[in-house]
Coordinates of C-alpha atoms in Angstrom, one line a residue:
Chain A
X95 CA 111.4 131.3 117.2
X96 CA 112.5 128.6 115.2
X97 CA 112.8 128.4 110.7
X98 CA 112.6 124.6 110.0
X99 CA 113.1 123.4 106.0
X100 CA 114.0 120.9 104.1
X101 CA 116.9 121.1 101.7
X102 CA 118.9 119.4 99.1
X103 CA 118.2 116.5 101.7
X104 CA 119.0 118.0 104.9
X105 CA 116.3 119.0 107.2
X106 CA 117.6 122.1 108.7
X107 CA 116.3 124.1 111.8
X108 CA 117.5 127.7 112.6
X109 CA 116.9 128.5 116.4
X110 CA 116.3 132.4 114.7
X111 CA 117.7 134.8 118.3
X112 CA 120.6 132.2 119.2
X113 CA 121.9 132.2 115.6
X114 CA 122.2 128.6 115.9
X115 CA 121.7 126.1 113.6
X116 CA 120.6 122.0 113.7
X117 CA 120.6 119.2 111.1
X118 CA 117.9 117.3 112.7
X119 CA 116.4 113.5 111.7
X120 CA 113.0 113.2 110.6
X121 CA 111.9 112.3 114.2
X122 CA 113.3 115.5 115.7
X123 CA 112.0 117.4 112.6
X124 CA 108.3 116.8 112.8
X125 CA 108.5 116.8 116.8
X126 CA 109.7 120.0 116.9
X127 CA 106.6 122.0 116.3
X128 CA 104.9 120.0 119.1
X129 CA 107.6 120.9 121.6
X130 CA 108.0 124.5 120.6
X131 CA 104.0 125.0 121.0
X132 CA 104.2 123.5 124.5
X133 CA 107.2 125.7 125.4
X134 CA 105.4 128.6 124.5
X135 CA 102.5 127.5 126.9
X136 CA 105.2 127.7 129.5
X137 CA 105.6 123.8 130.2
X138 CA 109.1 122.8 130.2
X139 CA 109.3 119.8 132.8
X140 CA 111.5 117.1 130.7
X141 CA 108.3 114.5 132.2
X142 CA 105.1 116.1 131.1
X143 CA 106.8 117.6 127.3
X144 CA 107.0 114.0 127.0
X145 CA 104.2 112.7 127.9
X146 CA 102.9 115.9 125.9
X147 CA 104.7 115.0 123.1
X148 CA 103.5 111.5 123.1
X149 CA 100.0 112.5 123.3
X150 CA 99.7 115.3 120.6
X151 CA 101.9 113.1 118.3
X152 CA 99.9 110.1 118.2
X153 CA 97.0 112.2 117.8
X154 CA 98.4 114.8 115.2
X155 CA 99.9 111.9 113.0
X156 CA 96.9 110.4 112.6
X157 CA 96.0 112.5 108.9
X158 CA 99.6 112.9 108.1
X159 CA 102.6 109.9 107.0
X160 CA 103.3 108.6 110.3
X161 CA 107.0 108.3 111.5
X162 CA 108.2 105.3 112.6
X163 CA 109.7 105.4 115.8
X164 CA 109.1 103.8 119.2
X165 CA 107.7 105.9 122.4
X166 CA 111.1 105.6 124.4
X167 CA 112.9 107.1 120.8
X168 CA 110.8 110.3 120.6
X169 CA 111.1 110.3 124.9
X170 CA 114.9 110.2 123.6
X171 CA 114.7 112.7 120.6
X172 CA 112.4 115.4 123.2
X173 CA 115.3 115.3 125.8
X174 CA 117.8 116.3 122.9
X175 CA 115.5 119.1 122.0
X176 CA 115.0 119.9 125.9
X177 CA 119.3 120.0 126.1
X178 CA 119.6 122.3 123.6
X179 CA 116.8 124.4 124.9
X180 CA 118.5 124.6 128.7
X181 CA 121.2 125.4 126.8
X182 CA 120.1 128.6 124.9
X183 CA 120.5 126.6 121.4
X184 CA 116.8 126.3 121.1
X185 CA 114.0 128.1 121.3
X186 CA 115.6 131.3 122.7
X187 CA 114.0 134.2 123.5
X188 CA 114.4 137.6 121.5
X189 CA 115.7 139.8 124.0
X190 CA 117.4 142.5 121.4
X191 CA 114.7 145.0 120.7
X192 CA 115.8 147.7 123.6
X193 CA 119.3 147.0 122.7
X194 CA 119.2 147.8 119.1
X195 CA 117.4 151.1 119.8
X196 CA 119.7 152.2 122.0
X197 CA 122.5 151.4 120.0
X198 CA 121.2 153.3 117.2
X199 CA 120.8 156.0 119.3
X200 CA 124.3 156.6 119.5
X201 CA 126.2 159.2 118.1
X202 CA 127.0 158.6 114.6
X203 CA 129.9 158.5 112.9
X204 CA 130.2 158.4 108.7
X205 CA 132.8 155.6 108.1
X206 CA 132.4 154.6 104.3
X207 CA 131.5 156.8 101.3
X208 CA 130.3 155.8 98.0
X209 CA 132.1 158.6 95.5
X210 CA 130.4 159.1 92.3
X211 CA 133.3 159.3 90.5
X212 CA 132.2 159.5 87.3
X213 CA 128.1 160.1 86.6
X214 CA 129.5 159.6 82.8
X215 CA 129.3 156.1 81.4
X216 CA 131.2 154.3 78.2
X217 CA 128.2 151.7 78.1
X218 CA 124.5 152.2 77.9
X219 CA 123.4 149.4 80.2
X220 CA 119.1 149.5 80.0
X221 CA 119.1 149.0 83.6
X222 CA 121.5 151.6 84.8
X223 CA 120.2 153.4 87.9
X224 CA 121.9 156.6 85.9
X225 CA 119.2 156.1 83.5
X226 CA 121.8 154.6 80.8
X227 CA 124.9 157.0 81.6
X228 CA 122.9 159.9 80.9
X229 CA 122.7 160.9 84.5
X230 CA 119.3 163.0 83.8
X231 CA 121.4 164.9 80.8
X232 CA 123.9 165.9 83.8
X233 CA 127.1 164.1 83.0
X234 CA 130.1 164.8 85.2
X235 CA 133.3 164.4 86.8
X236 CA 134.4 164.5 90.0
X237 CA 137.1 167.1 90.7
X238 CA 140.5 166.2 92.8
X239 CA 139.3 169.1 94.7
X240 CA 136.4 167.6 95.5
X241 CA 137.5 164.5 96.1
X242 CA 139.7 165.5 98.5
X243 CA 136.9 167.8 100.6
X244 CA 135.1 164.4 100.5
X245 CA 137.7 162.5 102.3
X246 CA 138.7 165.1 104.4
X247 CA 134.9 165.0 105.7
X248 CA 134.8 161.4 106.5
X249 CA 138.3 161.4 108.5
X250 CA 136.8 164.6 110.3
X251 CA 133.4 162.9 111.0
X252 CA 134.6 159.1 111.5
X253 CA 135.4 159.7 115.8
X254 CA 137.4 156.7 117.2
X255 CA 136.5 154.8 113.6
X256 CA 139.8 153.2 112.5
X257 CA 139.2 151.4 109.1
X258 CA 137.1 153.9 106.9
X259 CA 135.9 152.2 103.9
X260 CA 135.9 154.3 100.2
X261 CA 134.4 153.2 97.1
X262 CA 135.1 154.7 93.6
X263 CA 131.8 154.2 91.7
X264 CA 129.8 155.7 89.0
X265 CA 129.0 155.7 85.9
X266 CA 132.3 153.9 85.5
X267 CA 135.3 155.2 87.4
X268 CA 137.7 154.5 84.9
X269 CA 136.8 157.4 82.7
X270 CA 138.3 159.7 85.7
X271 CA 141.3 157.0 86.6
X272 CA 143.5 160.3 87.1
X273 CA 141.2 161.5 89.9
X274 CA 141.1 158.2 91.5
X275 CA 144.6 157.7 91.8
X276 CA 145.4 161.2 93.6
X277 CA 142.6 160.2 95.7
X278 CA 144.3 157.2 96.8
X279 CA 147.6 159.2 97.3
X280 CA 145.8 161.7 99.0
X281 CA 143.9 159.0 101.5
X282 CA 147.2 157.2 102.4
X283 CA 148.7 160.5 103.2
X284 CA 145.9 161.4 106.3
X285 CA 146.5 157.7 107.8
X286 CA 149.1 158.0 109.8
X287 CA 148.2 161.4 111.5
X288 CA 144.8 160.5 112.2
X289 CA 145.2 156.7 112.4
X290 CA 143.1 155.9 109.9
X291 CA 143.1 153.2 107.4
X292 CA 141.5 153.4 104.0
X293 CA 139.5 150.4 102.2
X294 CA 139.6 151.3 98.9
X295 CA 136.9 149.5 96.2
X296 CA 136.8 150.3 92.9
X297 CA 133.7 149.1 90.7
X298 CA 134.3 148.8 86.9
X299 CA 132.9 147.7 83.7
X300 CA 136.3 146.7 82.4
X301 CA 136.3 149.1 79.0
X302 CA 139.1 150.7 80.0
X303 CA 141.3 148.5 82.3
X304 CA 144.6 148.0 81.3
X305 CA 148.0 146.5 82.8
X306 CA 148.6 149.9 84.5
X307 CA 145.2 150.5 85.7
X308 CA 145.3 146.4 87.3
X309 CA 149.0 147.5 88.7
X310 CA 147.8 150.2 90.7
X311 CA 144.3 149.0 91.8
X312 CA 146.1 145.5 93.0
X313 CA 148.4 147.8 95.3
X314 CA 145.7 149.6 96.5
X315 CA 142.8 148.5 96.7
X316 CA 141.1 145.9 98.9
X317 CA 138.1 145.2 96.6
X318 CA 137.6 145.3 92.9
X319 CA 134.1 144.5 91.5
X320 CA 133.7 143.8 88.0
X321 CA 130.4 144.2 85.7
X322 CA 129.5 141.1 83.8
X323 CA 126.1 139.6 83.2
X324 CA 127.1 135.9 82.8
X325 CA 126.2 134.3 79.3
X326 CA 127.4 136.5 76.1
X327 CA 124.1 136.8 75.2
X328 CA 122.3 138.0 78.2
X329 CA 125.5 140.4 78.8
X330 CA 125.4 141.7 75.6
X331 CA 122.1 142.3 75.9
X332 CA 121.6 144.7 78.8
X333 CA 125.3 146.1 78.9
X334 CA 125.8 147.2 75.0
X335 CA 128.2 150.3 73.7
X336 CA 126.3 153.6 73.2
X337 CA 126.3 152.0 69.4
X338 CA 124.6 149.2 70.3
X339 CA 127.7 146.4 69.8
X340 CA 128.0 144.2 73.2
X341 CA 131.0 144.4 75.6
X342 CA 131.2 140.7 76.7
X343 CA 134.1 140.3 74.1
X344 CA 135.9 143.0 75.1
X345 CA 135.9 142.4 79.1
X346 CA 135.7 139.1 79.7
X347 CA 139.8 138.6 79.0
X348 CA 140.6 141.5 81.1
X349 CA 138.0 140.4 84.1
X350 CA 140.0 137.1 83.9
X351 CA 143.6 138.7 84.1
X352 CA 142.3 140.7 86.8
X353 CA 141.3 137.7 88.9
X354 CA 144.3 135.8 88.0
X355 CA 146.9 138.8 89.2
X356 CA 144.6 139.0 92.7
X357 CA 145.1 135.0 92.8
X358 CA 141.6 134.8 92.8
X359 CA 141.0 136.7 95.9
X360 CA 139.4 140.2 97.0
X361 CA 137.7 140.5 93.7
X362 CA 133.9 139.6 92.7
X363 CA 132.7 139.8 89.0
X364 CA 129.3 141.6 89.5
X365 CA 125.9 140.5 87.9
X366 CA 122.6 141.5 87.3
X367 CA 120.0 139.1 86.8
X368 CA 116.4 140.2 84.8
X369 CA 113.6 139.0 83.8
X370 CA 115.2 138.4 80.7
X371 CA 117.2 135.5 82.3
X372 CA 115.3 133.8 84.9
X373 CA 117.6 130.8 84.4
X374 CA 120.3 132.9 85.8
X375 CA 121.9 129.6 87.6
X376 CA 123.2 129.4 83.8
X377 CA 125.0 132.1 84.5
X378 CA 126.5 131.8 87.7
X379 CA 128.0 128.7 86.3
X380 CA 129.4 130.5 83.3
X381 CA 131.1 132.6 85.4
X382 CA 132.5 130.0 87.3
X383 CA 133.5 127.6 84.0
X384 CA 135.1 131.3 82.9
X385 CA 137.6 130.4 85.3
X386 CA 136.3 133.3 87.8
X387 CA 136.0 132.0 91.8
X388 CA 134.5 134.9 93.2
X389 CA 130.9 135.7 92.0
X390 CA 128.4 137.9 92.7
X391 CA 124.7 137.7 90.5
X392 CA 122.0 139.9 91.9
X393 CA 118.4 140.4 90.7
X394 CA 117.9 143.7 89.2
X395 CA 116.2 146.1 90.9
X396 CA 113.5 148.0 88.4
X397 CA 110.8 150.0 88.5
X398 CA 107.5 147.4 88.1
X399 CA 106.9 148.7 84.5
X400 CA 110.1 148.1 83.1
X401 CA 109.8 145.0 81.3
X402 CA 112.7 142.9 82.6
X403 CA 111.7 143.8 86.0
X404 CA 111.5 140.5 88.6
X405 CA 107.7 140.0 89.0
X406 CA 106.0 138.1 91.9
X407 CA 105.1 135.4 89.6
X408 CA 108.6 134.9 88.7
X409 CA 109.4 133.9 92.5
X410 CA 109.1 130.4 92.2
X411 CA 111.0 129.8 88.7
X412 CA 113.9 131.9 90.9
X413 CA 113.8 130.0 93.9
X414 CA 114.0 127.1 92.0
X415 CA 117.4 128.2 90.5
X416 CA 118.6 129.1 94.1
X417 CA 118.4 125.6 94.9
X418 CA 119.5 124.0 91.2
X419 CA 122.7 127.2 92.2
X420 CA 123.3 125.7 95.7
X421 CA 123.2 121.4 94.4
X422 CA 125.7 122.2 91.7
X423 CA 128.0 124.5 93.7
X424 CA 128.1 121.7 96.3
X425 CA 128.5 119.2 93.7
X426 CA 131.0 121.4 92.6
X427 CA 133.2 121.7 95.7
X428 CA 133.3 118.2 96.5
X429 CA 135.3 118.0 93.0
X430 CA 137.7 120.5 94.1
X431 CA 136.5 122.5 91.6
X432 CA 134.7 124.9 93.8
X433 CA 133.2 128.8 93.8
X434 CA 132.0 131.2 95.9
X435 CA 128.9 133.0 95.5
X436 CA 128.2 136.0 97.3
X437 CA 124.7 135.2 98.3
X438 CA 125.5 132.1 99.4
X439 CA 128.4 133.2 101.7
X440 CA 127.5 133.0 105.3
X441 CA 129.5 133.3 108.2
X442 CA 128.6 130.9 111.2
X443 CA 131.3 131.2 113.3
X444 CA 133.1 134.4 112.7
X445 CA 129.9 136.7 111.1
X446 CA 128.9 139.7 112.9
X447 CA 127.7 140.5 116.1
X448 CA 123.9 141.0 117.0
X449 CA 124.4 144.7 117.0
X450 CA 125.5 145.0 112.9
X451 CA 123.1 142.4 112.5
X452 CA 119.9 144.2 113.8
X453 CA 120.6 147.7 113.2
X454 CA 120.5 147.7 109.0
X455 CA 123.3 148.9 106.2
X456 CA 124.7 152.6 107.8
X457 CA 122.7 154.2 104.8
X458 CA 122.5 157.9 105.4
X459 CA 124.8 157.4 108.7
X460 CA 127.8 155.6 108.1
X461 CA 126.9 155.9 105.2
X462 CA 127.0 158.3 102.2
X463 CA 127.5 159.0 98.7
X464 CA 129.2 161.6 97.2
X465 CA 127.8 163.4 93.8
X466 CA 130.7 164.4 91.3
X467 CA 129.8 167.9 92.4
X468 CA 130.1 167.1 96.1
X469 CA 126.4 166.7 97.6
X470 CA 126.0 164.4 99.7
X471 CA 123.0 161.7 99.8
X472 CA 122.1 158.4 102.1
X473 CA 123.7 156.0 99.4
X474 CA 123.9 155.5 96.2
X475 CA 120.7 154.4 95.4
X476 CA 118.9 158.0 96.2
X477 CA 121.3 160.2 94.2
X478 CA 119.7 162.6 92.1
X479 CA 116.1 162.3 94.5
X480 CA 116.8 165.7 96.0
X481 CA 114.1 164.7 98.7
X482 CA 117.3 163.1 99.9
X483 CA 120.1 165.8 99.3
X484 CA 121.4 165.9 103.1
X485 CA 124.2 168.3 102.5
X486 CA 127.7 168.6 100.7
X487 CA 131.4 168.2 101.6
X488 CA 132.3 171.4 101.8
X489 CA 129.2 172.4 104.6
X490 CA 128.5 168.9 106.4
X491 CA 125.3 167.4 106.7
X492 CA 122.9 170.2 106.9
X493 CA 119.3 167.7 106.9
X494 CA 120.1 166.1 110.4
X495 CA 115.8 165.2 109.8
X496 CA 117.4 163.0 107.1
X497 CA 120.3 161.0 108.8
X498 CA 117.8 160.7 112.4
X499 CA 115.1 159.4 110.0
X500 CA 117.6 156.2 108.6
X501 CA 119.0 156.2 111.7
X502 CA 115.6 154.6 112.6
X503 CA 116.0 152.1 110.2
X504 CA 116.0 148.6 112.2
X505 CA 114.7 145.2 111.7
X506 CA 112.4 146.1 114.8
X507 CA 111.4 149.2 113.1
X508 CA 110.0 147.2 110.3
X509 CA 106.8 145.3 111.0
X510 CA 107.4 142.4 108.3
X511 CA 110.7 141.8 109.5
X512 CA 109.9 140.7 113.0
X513 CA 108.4 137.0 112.1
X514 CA 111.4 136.9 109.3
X515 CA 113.5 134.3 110.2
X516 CA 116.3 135.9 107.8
X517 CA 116.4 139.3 109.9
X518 CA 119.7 138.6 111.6
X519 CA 120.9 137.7 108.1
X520 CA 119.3 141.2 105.8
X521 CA 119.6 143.2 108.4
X522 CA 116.6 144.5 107.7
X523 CA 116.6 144.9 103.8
X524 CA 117.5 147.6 101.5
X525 CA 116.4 151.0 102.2
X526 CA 116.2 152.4 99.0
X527 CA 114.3 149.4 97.4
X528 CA 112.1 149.7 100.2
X529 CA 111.4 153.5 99.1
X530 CA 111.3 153.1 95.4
X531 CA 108.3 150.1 96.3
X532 CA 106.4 151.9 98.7
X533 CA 107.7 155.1 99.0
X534 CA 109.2 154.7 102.7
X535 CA 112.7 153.4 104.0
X536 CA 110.9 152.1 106.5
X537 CA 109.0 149.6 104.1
X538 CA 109.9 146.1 103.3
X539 CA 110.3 145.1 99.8
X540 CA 108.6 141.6 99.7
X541 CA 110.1 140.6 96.1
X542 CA 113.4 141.1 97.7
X543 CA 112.8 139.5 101.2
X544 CA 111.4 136.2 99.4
X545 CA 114.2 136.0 97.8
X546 CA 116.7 136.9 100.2
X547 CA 114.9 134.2 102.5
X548 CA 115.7 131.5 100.0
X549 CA 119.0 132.5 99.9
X550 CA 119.6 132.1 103.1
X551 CA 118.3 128.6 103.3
X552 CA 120.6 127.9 100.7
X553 CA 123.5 129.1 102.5
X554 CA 122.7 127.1 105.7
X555 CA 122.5 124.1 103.7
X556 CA 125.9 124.3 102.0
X557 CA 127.2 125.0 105.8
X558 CA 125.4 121.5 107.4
X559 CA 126.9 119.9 104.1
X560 CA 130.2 120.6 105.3
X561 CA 130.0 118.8 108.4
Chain B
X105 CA 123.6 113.2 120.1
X106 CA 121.9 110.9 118.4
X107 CA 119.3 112.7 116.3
X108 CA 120.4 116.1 116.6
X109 CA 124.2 117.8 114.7
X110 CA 124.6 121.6 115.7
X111 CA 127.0 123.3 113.5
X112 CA 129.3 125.8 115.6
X113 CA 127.8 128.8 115.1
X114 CA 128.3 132.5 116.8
X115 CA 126.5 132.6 120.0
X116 CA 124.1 135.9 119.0
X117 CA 123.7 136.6 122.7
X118 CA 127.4 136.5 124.0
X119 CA 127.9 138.6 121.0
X120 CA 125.6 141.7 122.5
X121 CA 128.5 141.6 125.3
X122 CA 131.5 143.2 123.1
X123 CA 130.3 144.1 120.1
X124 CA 128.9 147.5 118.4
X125 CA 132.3 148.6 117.6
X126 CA 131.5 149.8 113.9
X127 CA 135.0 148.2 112.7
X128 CA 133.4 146.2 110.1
X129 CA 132.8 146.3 106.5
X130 CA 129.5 148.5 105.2
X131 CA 127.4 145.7 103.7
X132 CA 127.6 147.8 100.3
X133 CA 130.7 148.1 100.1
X134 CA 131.3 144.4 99.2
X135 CA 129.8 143.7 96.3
X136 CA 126.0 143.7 96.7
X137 CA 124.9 147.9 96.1
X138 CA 121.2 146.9 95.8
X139 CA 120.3 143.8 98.4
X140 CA 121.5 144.6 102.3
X141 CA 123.6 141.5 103.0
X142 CA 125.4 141.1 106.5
X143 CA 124.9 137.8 107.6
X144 CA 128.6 137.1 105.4
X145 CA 130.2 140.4 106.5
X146 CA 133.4 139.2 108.9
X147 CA 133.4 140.6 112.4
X148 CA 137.1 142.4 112.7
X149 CA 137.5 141.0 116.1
X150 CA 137.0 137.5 115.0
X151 CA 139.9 138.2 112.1

């Protein structure tokens, strides 16, 4: 299976089961369709693809712009293409199914947790998952004790699992800073005797940071993510104060120490686009002319009656500032005045392996979140649905129904996902979107995967830009 | 080659050979929380 675009002025093919990917000339780009068809009809003697080749093309072209090249230049351009095929850069087979299965099959092992720090919140953002900070009228905090039964679980049930990953989460985790440092404390204390080593993350809106607060989390933890919107406006907007005021004022300063004293580095200010900023590519670049060099902007994930929820119809105004994102960032980089953007971050050479690729995110295996009261659910997306309350720190996972049923979850598993070109790049999607949408984990959620497609072309294109 | 540039890439095959090991970051533990994103997750072996 091959993906073949155009983009930014590249003409791009992905050979989708080798991972590998082209930047082909016009010749090799409309050719290749020809040559796949009559590699699928099982002819792959260099001799007759080319006389194929020749044949279909002159006949093919004949409604479309005709390309302007000689018969010994496409005999030339179809032994390229055969090279690369012999060579298992073209047109390979997808011979993962059986292997993803039985590696999901495995034992599992829980190596991250998501701890719900805090389900109480300083801001009132309208599209909180917490509905606002309210938490369904059950605000909490999460107990040292607890805490600590929490991490004491996932050492106990990570097996050979060296690098465990922790994230302190909420509502906003600085409202129970106290908790999280003793966690920390507490974490660093198990690593030597069970040779362990704790990834710490803590995800904040910023209220409450301070010099002490950026000391600690700089010693200690590996990732901070930082709430902001983009433009004062749109931030203000959908992340106000209880009272109604904005918070843009108040953060942005801190957010920018913060980067500064992690030299840029292991940090990403977090946003959330809506329907209330479609030109979120104005955002992004705020961001970045904020000073800030890691950035993360995400569409929001809603219910379909909310009114800032991302609609179908809204696709093609979003794709379109994908690709207005990817020009400028590239634009960008060539003046040394360069970001990264998470969704644009690919890894070619060094990403994962087919296995991690294939077999989804670890929800509900590897992993869990953790309730301020200690229950435990598949992430953090389904706290609260007690459909998916799998157990509780203290007792384990008592639903094993629950943990065998995501441990399903594969790009095979999911019928849309099988002629997705982006399925080594999704991994399958996300889980919980794919229940809120359709009311199965199973599902795919086809806002998201349009998206997520695009995003991916983007990210190949600022790779072949590079060479 | 003359119309053809192929970017080094990981080989997704060789890759079925050693990998599994679980080592790497959880996708949602980087910054995303709502969209599953490995393709930029770093493989710990490749580190």
């Amino acid at each position: 299976m091959i993906h073949r675009y155009k983009n930014n002025g590249y003409n791009i093919v992905l050979d989708v089961n080798s991972g590998s990917v082209h930047v082909v000339d016009e010749l090799v780009y409309r050719i290749l369709p020809f040559v796949e068809d009559l590699m699928k009809e099982g002819r792959k003697d260099a001799g007759a693809v080319k006389e194929a080749v020749l044949d279909r093309i002159h006949s093919a072209w004949a409604g479309e712009e005709p390309v302007n090249a000689a018969d010994e230049e496409i005999s030339e351009a179809v032994e390229e293409i055969l090279e690369l095929e012999a060579e298992g850069l073209l047109f390979a087979p997808d011979i993962y199914e059986n292997y993803v299965y039985d590696f999901k099959k495995r034992r599992t092992v829980v190596k991250a947790l998501c701890l719900h720090i805090a389900h109480d919140c300083n801001l009132a953002c309208k599209y909180c998952f917490a509905e606002e900070g309210e938490y369904h009228g059950r605000r909490a905090l999460m107990s040292f004790e607890v805490g600590k039964k929490a991490l004491d679980f996932l050492v106990a049930n990570s097996g050979n699992r060296v690098n465990l990953e922790v994230d302190f989460f909420g509502g906003e985790p600085l409202m129970n800073w106290d908790v999280v440092k003793r966690l920390v404390e507490y974490g660093r204390s198990l690593e030597p005797a069970y040779n362990k080593k704790f990834r710490f993350t803590l995800t904040t809106n910023g209220v409450l940071l301070n010099e002490e607060i950026l000391e600690f989390a700089n010693k200690e933890m590996s990732n901070l993510v930082l709430s902001i919107d983009g433009r004062k406006q749109i931030h203000d907007r959908m992340r106000p104060f209880r009272g109604g005021q904005g918070s843009y004022d108040l953060i942005v300063p801190k957010f920018q120490r913060a980067a500064e004293s992690r030299e840029q580095l292991n940090y990403y200010v977090r946003g959330t686009f809506t329907r209330n900023n479609l030109d979120f590519s104005e955002d992004v670049l705020h961001l970045a002319d904020l000073g800030f060099k890691q950035i993360s902007v995400e569409p929001v994930v809603a219910p379909p009656e909310a009114d800032y929820s991302i609609r179908e119809e809204d696709l093609p105004k979003l794709k379109e500032e994908y690709d207005k994102l990817a020009a400028e960032m590239l634009r960008r980089k060539r003046e040394g005045n360069g970001f990264q953007f998470f969704h644009f971050m690919i890894d070619l050479e060094g990403g994962p392996c087919v296995a991690k690729r294939l077999s989804g995110c670890g929800s509900g295996t590897e992993y869990l979140a953790v309730t301020p009261w200690g229950d435990l659910y598949p992430c953090h997306q389904f706290v609260g649905n007690e459909k998916f309350l799998m157990g509780n720190v203290e007792e384990g996972i008592l639903r094993e129904d629950i943990r065998d049923q995501f441990k399903c979850c594969n790009v095979y598993a999911k019928e849309k996902c099988r002629d997705c070109f982006a399925r080594f790049y999704c991994s399958g999607g996300c889980a919980a979107n794919a229940y809120n949408f359709h009311g199965d984990v199973n599902a795919t959620y086809d806002v998201g995967c349009e998206l997520e497609r695009k995003r991916v072309e983007c990210a190949i294109m600022l790779k072949a830009a590079e060479m | 080659m003359k119309h053809i540039k192929t970017l080094v890439t990981r080989n997704l095959k060789e890759s079925m050979k050693k990998g599994g090991c679980g080592e790497c970051q959880t996708s949602c533990q980087s910054a995303c929380k709502t969209s599953c994103t490995v393709g930029n997750q770093r493989c710990e072996k490749a580190k």
